[in-house]
Coordinates of C-alpha atoms in Angstrom, one line a residue:
X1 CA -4.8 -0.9 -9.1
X2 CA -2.8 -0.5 -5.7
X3 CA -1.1 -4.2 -4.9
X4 CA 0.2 -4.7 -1.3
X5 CA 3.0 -7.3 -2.4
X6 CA 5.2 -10.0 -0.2
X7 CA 7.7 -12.2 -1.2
X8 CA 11.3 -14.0 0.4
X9 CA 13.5 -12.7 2.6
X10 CA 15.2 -9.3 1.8
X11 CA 18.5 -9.7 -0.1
X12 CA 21.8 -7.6 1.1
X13 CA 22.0 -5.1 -1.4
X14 CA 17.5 -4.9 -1.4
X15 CA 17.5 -1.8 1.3
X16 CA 19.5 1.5 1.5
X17 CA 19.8 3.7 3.9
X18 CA 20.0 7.1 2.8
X19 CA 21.4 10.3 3.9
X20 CA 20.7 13.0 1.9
X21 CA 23.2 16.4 3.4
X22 CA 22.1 18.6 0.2
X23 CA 18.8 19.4 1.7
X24 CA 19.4 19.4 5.8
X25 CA 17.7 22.5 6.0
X26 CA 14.3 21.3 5.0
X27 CA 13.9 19.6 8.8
X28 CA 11.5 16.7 9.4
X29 CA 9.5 16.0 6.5
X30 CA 6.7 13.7 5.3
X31 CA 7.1 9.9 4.8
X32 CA 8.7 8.8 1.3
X33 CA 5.5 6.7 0.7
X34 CA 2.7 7.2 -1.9
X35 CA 0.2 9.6 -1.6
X36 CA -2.4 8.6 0.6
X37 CA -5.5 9.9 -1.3
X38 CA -3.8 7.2 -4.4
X39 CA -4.5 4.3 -2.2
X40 CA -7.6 5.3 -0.8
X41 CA -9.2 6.8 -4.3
X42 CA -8.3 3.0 -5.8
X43 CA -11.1 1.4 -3.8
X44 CA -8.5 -2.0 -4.5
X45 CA -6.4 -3.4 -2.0
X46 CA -3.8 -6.6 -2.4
X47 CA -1.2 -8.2 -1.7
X48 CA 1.4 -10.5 -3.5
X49 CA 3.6 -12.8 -2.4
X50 CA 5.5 -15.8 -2.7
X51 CA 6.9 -18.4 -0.5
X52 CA 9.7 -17.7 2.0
X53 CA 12.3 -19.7 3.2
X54 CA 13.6 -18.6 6.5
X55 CA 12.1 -20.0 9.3
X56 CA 8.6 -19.2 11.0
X57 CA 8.0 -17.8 14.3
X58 CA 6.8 -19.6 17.2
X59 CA 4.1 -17.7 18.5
X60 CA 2.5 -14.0 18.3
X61 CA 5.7 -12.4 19.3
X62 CA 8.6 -14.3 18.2
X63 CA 9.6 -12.6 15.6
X64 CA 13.2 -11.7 14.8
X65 CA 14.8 -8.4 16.0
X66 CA 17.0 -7.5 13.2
X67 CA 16.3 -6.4 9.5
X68 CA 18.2 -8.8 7.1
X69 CA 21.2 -7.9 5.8
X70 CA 20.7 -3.9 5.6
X71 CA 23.3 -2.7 3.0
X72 CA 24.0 0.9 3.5
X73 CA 24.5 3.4 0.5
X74 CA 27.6 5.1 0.1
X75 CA 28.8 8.6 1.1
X76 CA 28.3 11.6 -0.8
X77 CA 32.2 11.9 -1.0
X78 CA 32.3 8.4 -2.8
X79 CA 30.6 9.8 -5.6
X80 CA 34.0 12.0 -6.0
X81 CA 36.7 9.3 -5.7
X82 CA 37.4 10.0 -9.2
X83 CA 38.4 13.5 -8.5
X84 CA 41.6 14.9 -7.8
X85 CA 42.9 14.7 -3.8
X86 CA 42.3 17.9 -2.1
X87 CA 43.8 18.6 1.1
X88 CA 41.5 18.9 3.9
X89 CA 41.8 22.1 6.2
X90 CA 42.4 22.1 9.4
X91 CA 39.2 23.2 11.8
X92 CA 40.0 25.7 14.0
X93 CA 39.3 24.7 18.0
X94 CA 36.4 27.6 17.7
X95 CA 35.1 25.7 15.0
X96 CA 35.3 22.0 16.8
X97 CA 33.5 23.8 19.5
X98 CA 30.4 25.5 18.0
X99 CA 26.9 23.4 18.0
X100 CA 26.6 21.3 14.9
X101 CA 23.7 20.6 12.4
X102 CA 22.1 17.3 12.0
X103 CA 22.7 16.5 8.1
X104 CA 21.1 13.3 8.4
X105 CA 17.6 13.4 5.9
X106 CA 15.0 10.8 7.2
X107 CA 15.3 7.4 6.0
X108 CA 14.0 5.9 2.9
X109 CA 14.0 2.2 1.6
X110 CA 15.3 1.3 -1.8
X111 CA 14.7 -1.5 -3.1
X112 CA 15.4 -3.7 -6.2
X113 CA 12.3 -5.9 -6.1
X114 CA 9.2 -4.2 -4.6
X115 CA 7.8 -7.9 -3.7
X116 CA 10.8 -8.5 -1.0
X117 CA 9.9 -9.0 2.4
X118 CA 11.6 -7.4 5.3
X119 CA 11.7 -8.6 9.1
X120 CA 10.0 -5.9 11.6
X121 CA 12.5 -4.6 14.2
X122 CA 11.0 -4.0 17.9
X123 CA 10.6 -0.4 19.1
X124 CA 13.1 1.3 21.4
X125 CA 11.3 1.1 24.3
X126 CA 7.9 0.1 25.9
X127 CA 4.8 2.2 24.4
X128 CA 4.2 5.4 25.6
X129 CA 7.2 5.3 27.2
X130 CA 9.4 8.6 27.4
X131 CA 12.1 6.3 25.0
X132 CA 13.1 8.0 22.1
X133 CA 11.9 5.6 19.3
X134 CA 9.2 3.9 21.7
X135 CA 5.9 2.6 20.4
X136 CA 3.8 5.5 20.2
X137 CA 0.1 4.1 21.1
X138 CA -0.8 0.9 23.3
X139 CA -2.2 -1.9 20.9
X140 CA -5.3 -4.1 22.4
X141 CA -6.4 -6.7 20.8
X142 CA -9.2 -8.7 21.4
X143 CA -9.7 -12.5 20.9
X144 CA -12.4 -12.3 18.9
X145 CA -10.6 -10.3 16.7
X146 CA -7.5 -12.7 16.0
X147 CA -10.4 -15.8 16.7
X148 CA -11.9 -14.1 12.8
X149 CA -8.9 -13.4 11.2
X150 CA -7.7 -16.5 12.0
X151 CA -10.3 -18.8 10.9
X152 CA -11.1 -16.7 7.7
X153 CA -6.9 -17.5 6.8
X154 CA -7.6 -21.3 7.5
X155 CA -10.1 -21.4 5.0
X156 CA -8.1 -21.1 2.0
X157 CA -4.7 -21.7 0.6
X158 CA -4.8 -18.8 -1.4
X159 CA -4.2 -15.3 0.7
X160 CA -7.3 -14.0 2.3
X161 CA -7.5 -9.7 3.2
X162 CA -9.9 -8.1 5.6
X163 CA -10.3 -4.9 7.6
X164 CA -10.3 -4.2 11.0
X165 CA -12.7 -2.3 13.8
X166 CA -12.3 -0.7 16.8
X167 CA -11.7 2.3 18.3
X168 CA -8.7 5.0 19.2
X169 CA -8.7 6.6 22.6
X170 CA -6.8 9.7 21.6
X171 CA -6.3 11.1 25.2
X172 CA -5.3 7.8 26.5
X173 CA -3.3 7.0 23.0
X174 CA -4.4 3.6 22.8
X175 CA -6.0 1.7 19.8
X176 CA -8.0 -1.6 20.6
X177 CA -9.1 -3.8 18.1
X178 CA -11.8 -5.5 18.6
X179 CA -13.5 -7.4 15.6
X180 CA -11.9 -8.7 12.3
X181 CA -14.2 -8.1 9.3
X182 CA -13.6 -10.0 6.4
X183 CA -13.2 -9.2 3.0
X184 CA -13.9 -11.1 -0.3
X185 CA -11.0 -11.1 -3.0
X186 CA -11.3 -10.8 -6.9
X187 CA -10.4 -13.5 -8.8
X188 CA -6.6 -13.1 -10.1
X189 CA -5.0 -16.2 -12.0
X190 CA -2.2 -15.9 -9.2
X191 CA -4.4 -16.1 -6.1
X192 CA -1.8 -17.9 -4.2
X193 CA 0.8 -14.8 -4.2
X194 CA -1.5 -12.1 -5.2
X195 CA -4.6 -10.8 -3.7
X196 CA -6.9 -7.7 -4.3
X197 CA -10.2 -6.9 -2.7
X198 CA -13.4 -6.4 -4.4
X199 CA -14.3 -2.8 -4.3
X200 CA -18.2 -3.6 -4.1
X201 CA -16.9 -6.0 -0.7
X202 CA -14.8 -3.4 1.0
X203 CA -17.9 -0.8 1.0
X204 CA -20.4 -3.3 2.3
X205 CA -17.9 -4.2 4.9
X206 CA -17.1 -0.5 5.8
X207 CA -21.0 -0.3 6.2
X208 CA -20.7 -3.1 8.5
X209 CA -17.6 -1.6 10.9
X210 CA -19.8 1.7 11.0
X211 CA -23.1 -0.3 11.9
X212 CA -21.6 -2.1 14.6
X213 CA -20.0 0.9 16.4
X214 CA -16.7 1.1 15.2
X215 CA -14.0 2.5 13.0
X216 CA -11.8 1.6 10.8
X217 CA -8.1 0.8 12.8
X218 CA -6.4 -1.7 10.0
X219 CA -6.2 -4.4 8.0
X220 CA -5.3 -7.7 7.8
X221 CA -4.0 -10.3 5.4
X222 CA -2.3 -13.9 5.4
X223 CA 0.8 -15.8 4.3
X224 CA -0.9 -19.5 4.0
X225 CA 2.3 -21.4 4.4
X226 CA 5.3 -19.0 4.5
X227 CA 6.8 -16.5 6.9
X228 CA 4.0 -13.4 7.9
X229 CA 6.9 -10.9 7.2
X230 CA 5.8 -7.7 5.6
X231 CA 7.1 -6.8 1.5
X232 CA 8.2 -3.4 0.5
X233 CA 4.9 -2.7 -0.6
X234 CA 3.2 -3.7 2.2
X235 CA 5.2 -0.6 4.0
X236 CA 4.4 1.5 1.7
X237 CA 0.8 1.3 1.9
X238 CA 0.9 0.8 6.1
X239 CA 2.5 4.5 5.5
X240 CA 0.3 5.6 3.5
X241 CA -2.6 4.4 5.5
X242 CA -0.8 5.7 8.3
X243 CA -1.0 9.3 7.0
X244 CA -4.8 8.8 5.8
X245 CA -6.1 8.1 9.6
X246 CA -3.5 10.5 11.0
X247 CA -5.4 11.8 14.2
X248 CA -4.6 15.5 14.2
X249 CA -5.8 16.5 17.3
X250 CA -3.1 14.0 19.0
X251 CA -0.8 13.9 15.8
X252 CA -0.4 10.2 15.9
X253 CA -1.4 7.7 12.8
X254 CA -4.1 5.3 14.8
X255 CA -3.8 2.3 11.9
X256 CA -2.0 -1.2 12.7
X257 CA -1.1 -3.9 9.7
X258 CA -1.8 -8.0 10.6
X259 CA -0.4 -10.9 9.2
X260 CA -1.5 -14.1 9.8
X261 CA 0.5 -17.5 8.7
X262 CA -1.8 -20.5 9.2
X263 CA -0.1 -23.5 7.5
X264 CA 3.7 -22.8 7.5
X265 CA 5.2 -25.7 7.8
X266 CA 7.9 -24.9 9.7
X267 CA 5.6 -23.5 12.5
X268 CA 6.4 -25.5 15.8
X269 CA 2.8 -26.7 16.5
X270 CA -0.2 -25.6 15.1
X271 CA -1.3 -23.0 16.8
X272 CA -1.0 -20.1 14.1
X273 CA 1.3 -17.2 14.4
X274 CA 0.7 -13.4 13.7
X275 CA 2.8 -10.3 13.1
X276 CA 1.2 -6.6 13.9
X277 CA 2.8 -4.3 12.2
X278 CA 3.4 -0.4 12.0
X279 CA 6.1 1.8 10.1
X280 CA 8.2 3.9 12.2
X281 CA 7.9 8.0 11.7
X282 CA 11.2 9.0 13.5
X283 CA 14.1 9.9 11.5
X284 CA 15.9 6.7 12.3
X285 CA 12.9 4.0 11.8
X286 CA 11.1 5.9 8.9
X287 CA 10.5 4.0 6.4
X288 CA 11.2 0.4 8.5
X289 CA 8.3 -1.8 9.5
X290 CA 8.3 -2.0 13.5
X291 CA 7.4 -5.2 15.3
X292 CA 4.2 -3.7 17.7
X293 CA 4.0 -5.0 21.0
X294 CA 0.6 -6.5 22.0
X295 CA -2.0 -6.3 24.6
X296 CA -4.5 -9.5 24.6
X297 CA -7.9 -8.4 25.8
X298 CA -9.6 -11.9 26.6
X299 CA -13.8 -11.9 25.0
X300 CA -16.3 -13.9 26.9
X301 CA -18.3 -15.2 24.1
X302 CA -18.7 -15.0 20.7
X303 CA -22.0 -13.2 20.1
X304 CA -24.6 -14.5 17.5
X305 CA -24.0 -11.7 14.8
X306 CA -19.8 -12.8 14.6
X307 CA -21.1 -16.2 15.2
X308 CA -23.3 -15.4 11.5
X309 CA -20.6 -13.8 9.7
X310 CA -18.1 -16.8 10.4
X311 CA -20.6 -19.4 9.3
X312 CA -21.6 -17.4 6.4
X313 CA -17.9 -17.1 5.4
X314 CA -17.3 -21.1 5.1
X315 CA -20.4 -21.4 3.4
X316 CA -18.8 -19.3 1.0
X317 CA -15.5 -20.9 0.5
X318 CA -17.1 -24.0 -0.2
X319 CA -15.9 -25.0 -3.4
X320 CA -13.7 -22.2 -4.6
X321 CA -11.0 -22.9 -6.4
X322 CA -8.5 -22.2 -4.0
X323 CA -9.6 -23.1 0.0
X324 CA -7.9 -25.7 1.7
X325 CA -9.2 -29.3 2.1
X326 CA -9.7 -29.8 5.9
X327 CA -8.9 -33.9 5.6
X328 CA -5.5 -33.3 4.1
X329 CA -2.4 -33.1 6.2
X330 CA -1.5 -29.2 6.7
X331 CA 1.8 -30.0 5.9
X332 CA 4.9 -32.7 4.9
X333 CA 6.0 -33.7 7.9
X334 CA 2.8 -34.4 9.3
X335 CA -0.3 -36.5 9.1
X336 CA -2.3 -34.0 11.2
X337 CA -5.2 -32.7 9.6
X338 CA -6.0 -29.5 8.7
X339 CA -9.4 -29.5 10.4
X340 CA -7.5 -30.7 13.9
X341 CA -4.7 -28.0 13.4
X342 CA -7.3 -25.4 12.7
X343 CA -9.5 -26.3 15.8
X344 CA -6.8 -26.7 17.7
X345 CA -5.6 -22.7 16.8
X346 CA -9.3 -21.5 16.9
X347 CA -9.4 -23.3 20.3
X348 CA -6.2 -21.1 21.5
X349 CA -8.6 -17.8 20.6
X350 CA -11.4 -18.8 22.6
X351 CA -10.8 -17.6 26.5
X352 CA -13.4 -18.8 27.6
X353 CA -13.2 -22.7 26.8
X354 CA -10.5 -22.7 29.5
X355 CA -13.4 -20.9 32.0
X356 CA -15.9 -23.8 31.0
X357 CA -13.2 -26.4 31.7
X358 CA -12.4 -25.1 35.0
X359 CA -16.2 -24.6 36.1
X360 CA -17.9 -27.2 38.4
X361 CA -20.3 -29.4 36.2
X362 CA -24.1 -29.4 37.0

C-alpha cells in the first residue's frame, strides 16, 4: 500500500541538496519520485502524520517562506580529504574565457525520516509570469470547493482524504477547482496519524467527478490539530501524481495537493487555514514542495446535489470511532465550541451569506 505520510517540522540534517557532476551530460531529467503507474496501480491512498509543533498559519496564505533548516551535502572533493594534496594547475586566460557547462544535476531530497514535514517555499514570481521559477498555471478555486473540504475535516479528529474536480484550460494554462469530493478511509488502528482510502470509495467517487462534468485535478487531506505542512511522502506522491496527469499537449502537470488544518490550536481564530501545494520541476525547486498562489472564485449557492453529499457525509460520521464531538471546546485555551468554530469557518466559505446580509428585507 502507497502511504502519503506527515509528521513535525523538518530537522537540519532531514534534506540534502545534491549535486551530482559525474553525470552532467545526461541534461534535464525526470523527477526523483516513484513511478507514477506504482501509485496509481495501488488503488490506496494515505497519509500519516503526527502532531507538529511550530506554529499555525493565520489564514489561506500565511504560510512561511523558507524550508527549515536545509542542510546541504558536501562536495565531491570532500569525499577526497583523506588523499594526498595535489597542486592545482593554473587555468590558462583562454580557458577562464571559454563558455562553461552547468554541472549542477536537478535536485533531490534525502531524508532520514520519510514522515518529516517540510514548509512550502513561494514561487519566483507571479504565475504565468515570464520569471524563471514562476508558478506555472493560474490556480482557481472555488468556495464550494474549500466550503466541502472544510466541513468534511471538521467532522472528525482523525485525518479525513478526498479528491478533487474541475477542469484544466490548457491554452489559457489555468486549473480551477471547483468541487471537493470526499472520500471514505479504511480503518487503521492509527487513524489519527495515518490514513488510507478505501479502494471500493475512490472508484465510486471517480464515477462521481466524471458524472458531474469534471476531472480529476487533486487531492485533499487534513492535519486536525497541527500545522497543514506537507511530509516527504506527501511530495513524493504530489510528483508522482504530477507526472501521471502530465498534459502533453501543453507539457505542464495540471494536479494541485490541499491541506486543510481545522482544530490547531494555535490557529488565531477559528476560521480554518489551508495550504495548496505543488512540487517544483526546475532544476532548482525539484524535488521542493512550492507554496501555490490562489485565485478565490466566489459560488452563489450551494446546489441540492453538494447540499446531499454533505448531509450524507455527517450522517456517516455519526458515531465513528474517531469524529469530533461538536459540544466540546476545539481546543485548551478555549471554551468555544466546536460546533460555533466550525460554523463560524463554514460561514467564511459561503459568499453569498454576506449578499443576503447586505440585501433589503421584504
Amino acid at each position: 500500500d502507497v502511504k502519503l505520510a506527515d509528521s513535525d517540522a523538518v530537522p537540519s540534517n532531514a534534506i540534502e541538496t545534491v549535486q551530482d557532476s559525474s553525470k552532467a551530460d545526461d541534461g534535464d531529467d525526470t523527477s526523483q519520485a516513484p513511478a507514477a503507474d506504482s501509485i496509481h496501480d495501488s488503488s490506496v491512498i494515505g497519509n500519516n502524520s503526527s502532531q507538529s509543533a511550530v506554529p499555525a498559519a493565520t489564514n489561506e496564505t500565511d504560510i512561511p517562506d523558507a524550508l527549515a533548516d536545509l542542510d546541504h551535502s558536501a562536495s565531491a572533493g570532500d569525499a577526497e580529504r583523506d588523499l594526498p594534496e595535489l597542486k592545482a594547475t593554473e587555468r590558462t586566460e583562454y580557458a577562464k574565457s571559454r563558455p562553461q557547462r552547468n554541472h549542477v544535476r536537478p535536485v533531490a531530497l534525502r531524508y532520514k525520516d520519510p514522515h518529516q514535514m517540510v514548509r512550502c517555499t513561494p514561487f519566483a514570481g507571479q504565475p504565468l509570469s515570464k520569471v524563471a521559477g514562476s508558478q506555472p498555471f493560474r490556480l482557481v478555486v472555488h468556495t464550494n470547493a474549500q466550503l466541502e473540504m472544510d466541513f468534511h475535516a471538521h467532522l472528525m479528529l482523525s485525518e479525513v482524504i478526498g479528491l478533487l474536480g474541475g477542469c484544466w484550460d490548457a491554452k489559457e494554462r489555468v486549473l480551477t477547482v471547483t468541487r471537493a469530493f470526499p472520500c471514505q478511509a479504511l480503518d487503521t488502528d492509527d487513524a489519527h496519524t495515518n490514513v488510507e482510502m478505501d479502494p471500493g470509495s475512490e472508484l465510486v467517487v471517480r464515477h462521481q467527478i466524471v458524472d458531474a462534468g469534471l476531472c480529476v485535478v487533486g487531492w485533499y487531506h487534513s492535519h486536525p490539530t497541527f500545522r497543514p505542512d506537507p511530509s516527504i511522502i506527501d511530495i513524493e506522491n504530489q510528483t508522482a501524481y504530477q507526472a501521471l496527469f502530465r498534459d502533453n499537449d501543453s507539457s505542464e502537470e495540471p494536479f494541485v495537493g490541499a491541506i486543510v488544518g481545522p482544530y490547531d490550536p494555535e490557529l488565531p481564530g477559528p476560521v480554518s487555514v489551508f495550504n495548496w501545494f505543488y512540487v517544483g520541476r526546475s532544476a532548482i525547486d525539484r524535488g521542493h514542495p512550492k507554496r501555490l498562489m490562489v485565485e478565490v472564485a466566489s459560488d452563489a449557492s450551494l446546489s441540492e446535489t453538494e447540499q446531499d453529499i454533505l448531509l450524507q457525509l455527517l450522517d456517516s460520521v455519526n458515531g465513528a470511532q474517531h469524529h469530533a464531538p461538536l459540544e466540546e471546546a476545539w481546543r485548551p485555551s478555549s471554551t468555544e465550541m466546536r460546533s460555533l468554530k466550525m460554523a463560524v469557518s463554514l460561514a467564511h466559505r459561503m459568499p453569498w451569506l454576506a449578499c443576503s446580509k447586505d440585501s433589503p428585507g421584504p
